[in-house]
Amino acid sequence: MKNFFQKSGRLLAHGFVFSALLFTSCSEDSIEADAGITPDVQNLQIALKERPAEPIIIGDLGPSAIQTAVQQTTEAPGIDRGRFNISLNFLLPPTDRQLEVFEAAAARWERIIIGDVPSIEGPLPSAFAGFPAIEGPIDDIVIEVALAPIDGPGGVLGQAGPQFVRNADFLPVSGVMFFDVADLDFLEQLDLFEEVIVHEMGHVLGVGTLWNSFGRTLLEGPISNPFFTGRQANVFWNAEGGTNELPIENVGGPGTALGHWRESILNNELMTGFLNLGENPLSRITAGSMRDLGYRSASVGESYDLPRGAAGVDINELVSEEVEGGEGINIAKMETILMPIGIIK
Ligand SMILES: [Ca+2]
Ligand SMILES: [Ca+2]
Ligand SMILES: [Ca+2]
Ligand SMILES: [Ca+2]
Ligand SMILES: [Zn+2]
């Protein structure tokens, strides 16, 4: 992660200036906002802003009409649309296929996270150097998506994570997904493009990124045998047939370990660090973990089979065996998980 930010710092130093042609898409509607200047897409250098040394605190936005409206009309259509909404801001015009995949990914998460959360008036700073602020209102999270050249085929796939969290619930109000266009064909060939995007969106929403921040202690145990302490996720872990505590990944180095479910036990669950060929469902275990983060999530997930008696972490016996994954892609090795950079007061 450090290397990446050093690199983006250099790009920033080139004084790259960009006036926006911003493509906004929600899972149900598409809006194009043309600020008037069409960039030369070929020569565009896209880079995340340098990471701040200290968390950015965006001051009191004042009493917001939106916030008031939320409390009164959460179930009503209108500003909050009565449910949890993920909006996508594409920095560059997506292809039809890219748009389809990102919207399908957002829709899969909107079936898992169902409850509206307070909207934010905005604006919020963009995660990307030289890009204009994200205009509000933000209902309920906006994800800035950049599909741009990074390092060619292989190597780095991209970065994803939350950017700003709201201080009411410490859930993210903005996030970033920045991927290497050179790797998308490869994912498509494996029929894993959508799976990867859903997986990365999970990190933006908080899986492995918000477990132990802002007062949460959802991850516990020794690094060799960590487990998830959230009650809802564990209820479903046990209901699926898992024993003891829900195991978190303990191998694979930084970014893989401690940020995913344990591959050797949860196998093809989508939020493991290794994507299997074939189906990678978002189970109700993950749905439960979203509730443990503070979302109102569904109590059903996508169809998922965990072998009955799958070994969880016995907190009285914190030793574990290491098992590598099978055929598929090691998504966690290709991604960089970004942690939040600030709070909206
Ligand atoms: Ca909403
Ligand atoms: Ca809302
Ligand atoms: Ca690459
Ligand atoms: Ca897996
Ligand atoms: Zn991951």
mmCIF file of N, CA, C and O in Angstrom, residues 53 68 132 134 164 184 205 248 318:
data_model
loop_
_atom_site.group_PDB
_atom_site.id
_atom_site.type_symbol
_atom_site.label_atom_id
_atom_site.label_comp_id
_atom_site.label_asym_id
_atom_site.label_seq_id
_atom_site.Cartn_x
_atom_site.Cartn_y
_atom_site.Cartn_z
ATOM 1 N N ALA A 53 -1.715 12.087 6.491
ATOM 2 C CA ALA A 53 -1.029 11.527 7.663
ATOM 3 C C ALA A 53 -2.005 11.369 8.826
ATOM 4 O O ALA A 53 -1.916 10.437 9.611
ATOM 5 N N THR A 68 -33.031 15.638 8.680
ATOM 6 C CA THR A 68 -34.343 15.744 9.296
ATOM 7 C C THR A 68 -35.357 14.901 8.532
ATOM 8 O O THR A 68 -36.125 14.150 9.113
ATOM 9 N N PRO A 132 -13.062 16.808 -9.280
ATOM 10 C CA PRO A 132 -13.913 17.683 -8.476
ATOM 11 C C PRO A 132 -14.579 16.930 -7.328
ATOM 12 O O PRO A 132 -14.652 15.707 -7.335
ATOM 13 N N ILE A 134 -17.338 15.410 -4.822
ATOM 14 C CA ILE A 134 -18.559 14.639 -5.046
ATOM 15 C C ILE A 134 -19.721 15.474 -4.520
ATOM 16 O O ILE A 134 -19.741 15.847 -3.342
ATOM 17 N N PHE A 164 -14.596 8.075 3.413
ATOM 18 C CA PHE A 164 -15.104 8.803 4.571
ATOM 19 C C PHE A 164 -16.203 7.988 5.241
ATOM 20 O O PHE A 164 -17.017 7.353 4.577
ATOM 21 N N LEU A 184 -8.938 -6.603 -16.779
ATOM 22 C CA LEU A 184 -10.369 -6.931 -16.783
ATOM 23 C C LEU A 184 -10.697 -8.078 -17.745
ATOM 24 O O LEU A 184 -11.559 -8.908 -17.452
ATOM 25 N N LEU A 205 -17.600 -1.419 1.601
ATOM 26 C CA LEU A 205 -18.707 -1.357 2.559
ATOM 27 C C LEU A 205 -18.264 -1.699 3.984
ATOM 28 O O LEU A 205 -19.010 -1.457 4.931
ATOM 29 N N ILE A 248 -11.419 -16.056 10.705
ATOM 30 C CA ILE A 248 -10.892 -15.032 9.791
ATOM 31 C C ILE A 248 -9.558 -15.538 9.242
ATOM 32 O O ILE A 248 -8.848 -16.296 9.914
ATOM 33 N N LEU A 318 -6.350 -22.019 20.601
ATOM 34 C CA LEU A 318 -6.111 -21.107 19.486
ATOM 35 C C LEU A 318 -4.916 -21.505 18.617
ATOM 36 O O LEU A 318 -4.022 -20.723 18.358
#
